[in-house]
Short mmCIF file of C-alpha atoms and ligand atoms in Angstrom, two decimals:
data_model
loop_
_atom_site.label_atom_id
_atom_site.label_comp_id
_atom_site.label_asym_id
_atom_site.label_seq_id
_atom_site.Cartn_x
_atom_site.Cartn_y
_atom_site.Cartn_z
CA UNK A 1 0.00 0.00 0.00
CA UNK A 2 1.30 3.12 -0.96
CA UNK A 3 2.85 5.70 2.27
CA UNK A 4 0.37 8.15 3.71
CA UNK A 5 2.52 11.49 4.38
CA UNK A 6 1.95 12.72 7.50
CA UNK A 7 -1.21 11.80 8.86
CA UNK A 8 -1.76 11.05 12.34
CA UNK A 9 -3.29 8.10 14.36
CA UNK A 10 -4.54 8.47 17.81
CA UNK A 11 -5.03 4.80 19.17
CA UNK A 12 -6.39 3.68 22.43
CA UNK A 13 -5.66 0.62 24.12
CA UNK A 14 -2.42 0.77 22.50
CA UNK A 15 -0.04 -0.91 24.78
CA UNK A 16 -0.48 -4.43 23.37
CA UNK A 17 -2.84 -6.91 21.33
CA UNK A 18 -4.69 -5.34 17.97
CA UNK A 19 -4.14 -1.93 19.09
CA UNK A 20 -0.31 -2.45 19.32
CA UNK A 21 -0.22 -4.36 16.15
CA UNK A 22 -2.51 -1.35 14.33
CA UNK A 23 0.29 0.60 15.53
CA UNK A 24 3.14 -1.18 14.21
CA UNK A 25 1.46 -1.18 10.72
CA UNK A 26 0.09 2.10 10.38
CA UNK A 27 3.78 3.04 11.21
CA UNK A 28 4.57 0.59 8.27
CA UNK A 29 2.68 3.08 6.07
CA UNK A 30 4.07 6.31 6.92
CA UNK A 31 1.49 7.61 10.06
CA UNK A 32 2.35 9.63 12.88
CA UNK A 33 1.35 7.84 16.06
CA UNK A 34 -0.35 9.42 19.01
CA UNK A 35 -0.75 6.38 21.53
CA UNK A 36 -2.88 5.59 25.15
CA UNK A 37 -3.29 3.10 27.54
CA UNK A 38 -2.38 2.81 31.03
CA UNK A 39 1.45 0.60 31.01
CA UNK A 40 3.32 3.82 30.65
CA UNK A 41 6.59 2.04 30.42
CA UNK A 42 5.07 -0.04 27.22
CA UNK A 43 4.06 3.72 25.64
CA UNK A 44 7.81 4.70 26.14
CA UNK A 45 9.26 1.79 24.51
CA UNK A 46 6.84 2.27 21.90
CA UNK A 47 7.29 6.02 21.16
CA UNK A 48 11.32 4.86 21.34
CA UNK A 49 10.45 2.31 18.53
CA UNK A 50 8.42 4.58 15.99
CA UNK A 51 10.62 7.73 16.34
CA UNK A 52 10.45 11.18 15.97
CA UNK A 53 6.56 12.71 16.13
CA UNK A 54 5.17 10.25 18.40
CA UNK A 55 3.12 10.87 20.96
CA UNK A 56 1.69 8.98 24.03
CA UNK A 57 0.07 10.04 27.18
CA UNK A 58 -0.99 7.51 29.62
CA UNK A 59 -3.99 7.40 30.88
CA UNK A 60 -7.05 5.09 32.86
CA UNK A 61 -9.84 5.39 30.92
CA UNK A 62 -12.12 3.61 33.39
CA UNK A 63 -11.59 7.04 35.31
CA UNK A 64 -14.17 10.17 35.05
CA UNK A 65 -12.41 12.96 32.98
CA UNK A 66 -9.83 10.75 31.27
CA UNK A 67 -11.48 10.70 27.52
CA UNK A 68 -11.34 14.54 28.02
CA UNK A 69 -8.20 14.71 29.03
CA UNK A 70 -7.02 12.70 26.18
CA UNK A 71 -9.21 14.89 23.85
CA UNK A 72 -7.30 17.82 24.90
CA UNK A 73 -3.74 15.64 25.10
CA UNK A 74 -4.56 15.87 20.81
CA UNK A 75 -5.86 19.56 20.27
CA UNK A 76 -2.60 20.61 18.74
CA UNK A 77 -2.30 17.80 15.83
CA UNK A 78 -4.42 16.96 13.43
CA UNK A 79 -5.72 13.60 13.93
CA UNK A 80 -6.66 11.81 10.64
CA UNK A 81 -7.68 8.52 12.20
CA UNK A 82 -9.10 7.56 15.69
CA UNK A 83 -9.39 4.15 16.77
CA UNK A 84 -11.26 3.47 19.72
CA UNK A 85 -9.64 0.49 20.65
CA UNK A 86 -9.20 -0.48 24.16
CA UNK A 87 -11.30 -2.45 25.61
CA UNK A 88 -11.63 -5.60 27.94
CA UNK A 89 -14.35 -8.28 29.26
CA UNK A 90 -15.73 -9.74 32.40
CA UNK A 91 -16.06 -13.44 32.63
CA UNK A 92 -18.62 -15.18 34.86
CA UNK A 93 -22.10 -15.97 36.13
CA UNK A 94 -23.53 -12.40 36.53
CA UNK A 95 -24.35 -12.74 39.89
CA UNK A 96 -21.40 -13.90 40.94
CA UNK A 97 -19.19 -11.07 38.79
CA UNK A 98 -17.34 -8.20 40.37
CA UNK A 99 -19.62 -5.05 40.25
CA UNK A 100 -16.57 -2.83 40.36
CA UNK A 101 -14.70 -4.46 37.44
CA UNK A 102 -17.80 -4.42 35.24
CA UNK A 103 -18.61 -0.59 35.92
CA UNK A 104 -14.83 0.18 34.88
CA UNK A 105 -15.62 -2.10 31.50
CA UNK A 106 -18.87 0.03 30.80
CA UNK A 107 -16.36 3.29 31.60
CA UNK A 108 -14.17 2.29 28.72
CA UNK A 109 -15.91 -0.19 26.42
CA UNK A 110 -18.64 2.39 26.21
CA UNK A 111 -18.28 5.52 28.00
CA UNK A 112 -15.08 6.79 27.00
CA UNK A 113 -15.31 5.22 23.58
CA UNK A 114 -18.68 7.46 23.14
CA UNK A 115 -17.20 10.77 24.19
CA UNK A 116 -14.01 10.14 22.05
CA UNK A 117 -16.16 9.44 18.96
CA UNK A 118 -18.44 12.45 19.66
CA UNK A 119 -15.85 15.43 20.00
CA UNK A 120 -13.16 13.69 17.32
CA UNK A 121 -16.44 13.46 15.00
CA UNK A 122 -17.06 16.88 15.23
CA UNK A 123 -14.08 17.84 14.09
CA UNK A 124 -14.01 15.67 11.72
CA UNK A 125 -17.30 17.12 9.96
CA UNK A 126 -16.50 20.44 10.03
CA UNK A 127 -13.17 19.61 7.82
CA UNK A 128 -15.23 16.78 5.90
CA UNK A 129 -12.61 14.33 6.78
CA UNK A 130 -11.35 12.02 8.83
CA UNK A 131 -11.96 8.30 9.59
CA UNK A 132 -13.25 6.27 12.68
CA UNK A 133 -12.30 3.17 13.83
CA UNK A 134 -14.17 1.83 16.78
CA UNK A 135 -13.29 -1.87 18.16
CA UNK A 136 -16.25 -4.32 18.71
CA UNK A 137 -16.36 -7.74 18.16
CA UNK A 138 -18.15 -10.32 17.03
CA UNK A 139 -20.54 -10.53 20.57
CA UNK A 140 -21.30 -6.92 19.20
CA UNK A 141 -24.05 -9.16 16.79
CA UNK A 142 -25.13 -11.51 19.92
CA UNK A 143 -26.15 -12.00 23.48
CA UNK A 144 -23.63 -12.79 25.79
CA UNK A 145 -24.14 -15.47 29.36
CA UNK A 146 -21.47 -15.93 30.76
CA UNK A 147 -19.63 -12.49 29.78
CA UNK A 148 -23.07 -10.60 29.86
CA UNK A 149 -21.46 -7.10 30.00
CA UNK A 150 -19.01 -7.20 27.77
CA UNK A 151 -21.63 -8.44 24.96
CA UNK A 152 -23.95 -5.50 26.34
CA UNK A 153 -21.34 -3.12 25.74
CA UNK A 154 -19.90 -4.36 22.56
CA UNK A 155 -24.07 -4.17 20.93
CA UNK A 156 -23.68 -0.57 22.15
CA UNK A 157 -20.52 0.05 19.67
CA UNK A 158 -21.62 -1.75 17.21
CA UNK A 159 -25.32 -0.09 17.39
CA UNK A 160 -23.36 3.56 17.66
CA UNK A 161 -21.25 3.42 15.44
CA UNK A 162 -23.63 1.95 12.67
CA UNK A 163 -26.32 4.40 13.28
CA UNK A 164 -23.58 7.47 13.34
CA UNK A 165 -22.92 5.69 9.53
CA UNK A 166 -25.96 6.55 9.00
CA UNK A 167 -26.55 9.97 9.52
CA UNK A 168 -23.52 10.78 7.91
CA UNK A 169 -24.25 8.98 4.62
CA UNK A 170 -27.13 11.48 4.72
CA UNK A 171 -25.66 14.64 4.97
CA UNK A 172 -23.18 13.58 1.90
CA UNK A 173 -20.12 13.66 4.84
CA UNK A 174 -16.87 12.00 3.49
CA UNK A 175 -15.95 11.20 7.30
CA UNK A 176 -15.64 7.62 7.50
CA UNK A 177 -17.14 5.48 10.19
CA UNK A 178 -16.37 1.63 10.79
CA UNK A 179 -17.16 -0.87 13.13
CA UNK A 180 -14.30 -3.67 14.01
CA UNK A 181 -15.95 -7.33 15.10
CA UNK A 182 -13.37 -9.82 15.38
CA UNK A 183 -14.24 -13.34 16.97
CA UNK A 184 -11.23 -14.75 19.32
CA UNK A 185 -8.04 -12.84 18.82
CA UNK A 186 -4.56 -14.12 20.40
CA UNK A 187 -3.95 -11.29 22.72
CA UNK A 188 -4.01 -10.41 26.41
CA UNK A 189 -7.74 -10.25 26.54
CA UNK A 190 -8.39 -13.80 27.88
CA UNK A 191 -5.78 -13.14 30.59
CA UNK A 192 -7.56 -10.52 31.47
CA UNK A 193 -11.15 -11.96 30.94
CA UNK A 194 -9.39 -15.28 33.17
CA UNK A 195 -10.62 -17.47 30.19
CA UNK A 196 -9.19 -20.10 27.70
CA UNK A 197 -10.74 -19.88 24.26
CA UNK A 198 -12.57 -22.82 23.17
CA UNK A 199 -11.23 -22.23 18.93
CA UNK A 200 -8.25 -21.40 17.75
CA UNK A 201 -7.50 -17.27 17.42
CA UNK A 202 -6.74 -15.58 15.33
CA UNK A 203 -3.20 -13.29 14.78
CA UNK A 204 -3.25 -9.80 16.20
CA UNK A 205 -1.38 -8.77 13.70
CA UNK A 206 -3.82 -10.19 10.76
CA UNK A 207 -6.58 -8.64 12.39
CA UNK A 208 -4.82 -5.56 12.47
CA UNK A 209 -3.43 -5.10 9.04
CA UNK A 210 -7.14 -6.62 7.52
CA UNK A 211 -8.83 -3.91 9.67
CA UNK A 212 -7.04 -0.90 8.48
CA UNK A 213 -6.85 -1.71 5.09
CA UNK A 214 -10.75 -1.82 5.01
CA UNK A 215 -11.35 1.08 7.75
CA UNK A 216 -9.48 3.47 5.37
CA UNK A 217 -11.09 1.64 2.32
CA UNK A 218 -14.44 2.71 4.05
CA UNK A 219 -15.77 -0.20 4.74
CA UNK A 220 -18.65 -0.28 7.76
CA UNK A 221 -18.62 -3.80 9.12
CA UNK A 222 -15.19 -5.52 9.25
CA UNK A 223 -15.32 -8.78 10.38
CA UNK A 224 -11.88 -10.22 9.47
CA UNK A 225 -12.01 -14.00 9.26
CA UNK A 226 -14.65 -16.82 7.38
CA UNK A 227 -15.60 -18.08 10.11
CA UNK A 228 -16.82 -15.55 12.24
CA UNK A 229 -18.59 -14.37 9.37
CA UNK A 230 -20.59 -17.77 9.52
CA UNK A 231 -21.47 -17.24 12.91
CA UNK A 232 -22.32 -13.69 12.97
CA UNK A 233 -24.81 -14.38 10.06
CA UNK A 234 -25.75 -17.40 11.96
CA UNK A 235 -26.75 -15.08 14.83
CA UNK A 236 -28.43 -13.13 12.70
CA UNK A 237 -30.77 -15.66 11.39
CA UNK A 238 -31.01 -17.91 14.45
CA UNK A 239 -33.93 -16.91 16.83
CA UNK A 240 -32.02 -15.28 19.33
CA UNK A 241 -33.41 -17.76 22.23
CA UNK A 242 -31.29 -20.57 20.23
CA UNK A 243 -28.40 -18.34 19.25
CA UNK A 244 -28.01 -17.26 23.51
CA UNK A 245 -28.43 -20.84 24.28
CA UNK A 246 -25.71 -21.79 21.81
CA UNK A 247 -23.20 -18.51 22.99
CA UNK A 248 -23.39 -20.19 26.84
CA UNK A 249 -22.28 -23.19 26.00
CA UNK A 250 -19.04 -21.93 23.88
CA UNK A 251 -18.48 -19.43 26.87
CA UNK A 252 -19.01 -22.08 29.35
CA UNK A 253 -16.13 -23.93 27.85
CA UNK A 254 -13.37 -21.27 28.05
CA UNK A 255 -13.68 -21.88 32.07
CA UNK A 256 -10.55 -21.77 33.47
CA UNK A 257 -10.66 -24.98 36.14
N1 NAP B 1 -8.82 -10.68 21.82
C1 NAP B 1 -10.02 -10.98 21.42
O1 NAP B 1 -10.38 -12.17 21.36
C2 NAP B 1 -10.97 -9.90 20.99
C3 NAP B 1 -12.07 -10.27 20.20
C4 NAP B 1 -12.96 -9.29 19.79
C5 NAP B 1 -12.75 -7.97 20.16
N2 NAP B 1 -11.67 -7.65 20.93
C6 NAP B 1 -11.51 -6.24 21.33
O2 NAP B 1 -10.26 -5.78 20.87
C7 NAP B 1 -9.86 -4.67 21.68
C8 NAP B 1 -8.40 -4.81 22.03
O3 NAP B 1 -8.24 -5.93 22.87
P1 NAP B 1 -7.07 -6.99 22.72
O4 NAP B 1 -7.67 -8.26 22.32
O5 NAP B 1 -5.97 -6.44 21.91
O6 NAP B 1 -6.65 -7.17 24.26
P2 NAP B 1 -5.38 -6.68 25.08
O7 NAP B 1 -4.13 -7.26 24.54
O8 NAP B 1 -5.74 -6.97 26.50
O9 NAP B 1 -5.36 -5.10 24.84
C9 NAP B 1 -6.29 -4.24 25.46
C10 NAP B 1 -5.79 -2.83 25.39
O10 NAP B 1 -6.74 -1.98 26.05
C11 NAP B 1 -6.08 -1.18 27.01
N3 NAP B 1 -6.89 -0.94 28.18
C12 NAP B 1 -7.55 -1.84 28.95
N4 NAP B 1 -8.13 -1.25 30.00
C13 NAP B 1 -7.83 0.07 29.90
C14 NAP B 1 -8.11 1.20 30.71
N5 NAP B 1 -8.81 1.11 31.86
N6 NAP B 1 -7.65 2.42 30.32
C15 NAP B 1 -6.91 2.53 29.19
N7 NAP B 1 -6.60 1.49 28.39
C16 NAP B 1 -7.04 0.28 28.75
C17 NAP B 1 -4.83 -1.98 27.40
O11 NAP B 1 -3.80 -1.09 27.79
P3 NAP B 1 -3.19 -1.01 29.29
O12 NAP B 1 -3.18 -2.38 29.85
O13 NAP B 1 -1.85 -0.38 29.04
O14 NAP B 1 -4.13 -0.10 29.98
C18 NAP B 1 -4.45 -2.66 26.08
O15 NAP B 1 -3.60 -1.83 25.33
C19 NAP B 1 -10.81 -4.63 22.87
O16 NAP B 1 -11.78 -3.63 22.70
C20 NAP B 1 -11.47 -6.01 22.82
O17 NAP B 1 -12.75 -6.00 23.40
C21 NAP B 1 -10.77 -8.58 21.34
#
């Protein structure tokens, strides 16, 4: 692909995973990085890596005030492309799951992700450019036991972000608007989640690569492998009393014991 001169990326959740890897190949293709995510140390060796004109600033996005912050972090520089990726899940029997850790997902699966989207997409219309990039999945097309607020939250970006797609396509806005819904993807997220996937996942850095390409392409779903393409149309045409039924048992399998 041919080098874009100059533009700049602002990436959350870009310590490791798909946000690191969207890093490393936007890099690849000539972008000026701004970075985020909490691992400060990580942000430093990245900004050592990529050189001159990157930024970072780290930051909790599960606290009040940080998606602001990070707004105002980028006021300088243009930013050509934002991509609202961090983003983590809560395993377990709802019930059972840790209020506190699932109010902190809803904080940055959702809140922060919202007010990021809403201020960068004003800019972005008043210049009539500009391209967003917000991280789903593929539980962004389902309902989720098991790991009942991260689904939630993942329908809310995909919802968003579809509908904002919308309105833009009507006022003739060149601003473009995607929605990223990967199924398992070999990163840090099932640490984090305290699960073992069930399938095999895929690369980070396919998902990455296969996400920008089509993000800058335009594209408005990007669902990057066969397979989870099966299932999310399989979702769609199941009732979704089967399809929930069907999610439980996969989740119930990535148990750790
Ligand atoms: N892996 C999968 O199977 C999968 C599938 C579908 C969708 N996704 C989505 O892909 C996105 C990236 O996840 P990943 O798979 O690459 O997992 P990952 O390796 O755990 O990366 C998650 C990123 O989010 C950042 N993050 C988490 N909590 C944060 C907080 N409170 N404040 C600021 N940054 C925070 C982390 O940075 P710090 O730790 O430095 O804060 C890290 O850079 C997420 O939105 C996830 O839901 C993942």
């Amino acid at each position: 692909m041919q080098k874009s001169a100059q533009k700049r990326a602002l990436i959350t959740g870009a310590t490791s995973g798909i946000g690191k890897e969207m890093a490393i190949y936007l890099h690849s293709l000539g972008w000026q990085l701004t970075l985020t995510g909490r691992n400060e140390e990580a942000l430093q060796r990245m900004a050592a890596l990529f050189g001159e004109g990157t930024k970072y600033i780290a930051l909790d996005l599960a606290k009040r005030g940080a998606a602001e912050r990070l707004y105002t972090f980028c006021r300088g520089d243009r930013i050509d492309l934002l991509i609202n990726n961090a983003g983590f899940g809560v395993f377990g029997t709802f019930t059972e799951t840790s209020l506190s850790e699932e109010l902190e997902l809803i904080e940055v699966n959702i809140r922060s992700l919202h007010i990021l989207t809403k201020l960068f997409l004003r800019d972005f219309e008043r210049r009539d450019s500009g391209c967003i990039l917000n991280v789903a999945s593929c539980a962004g097309f389902m309902t989720g036991p098991m790991l009942s607020s991260y689904y939630a939250s993942k329908n809310y970006v995909v919802r968003l972000t579809l509908a904002i797609r919308e309105e833009l396509r009507r006022r003739y806005s060149r601003v473009k608007v995607s929605v990223l819904c990967p199924g398992p993807v070999d990163t840090n997220f099932n640490n984090r989640a305290g699960v073992t996937f069930s399938v095999k996942p895929a690369s980070p850095r396919y998902v990455a690569r296969y996400a920008i390409d089509r993000a800058l392409a335009g594209r408005a779903i990007i669902i990057p492998t066969l397979g989870v393409q099966l299932s999310v149309l399989g979702a769609k045409l199941l009732p979704d009393a089967v399809s929930r039924a069907v999610v439980y048992e996969l989740q119930k399998r990535k148990q750790r014991t």
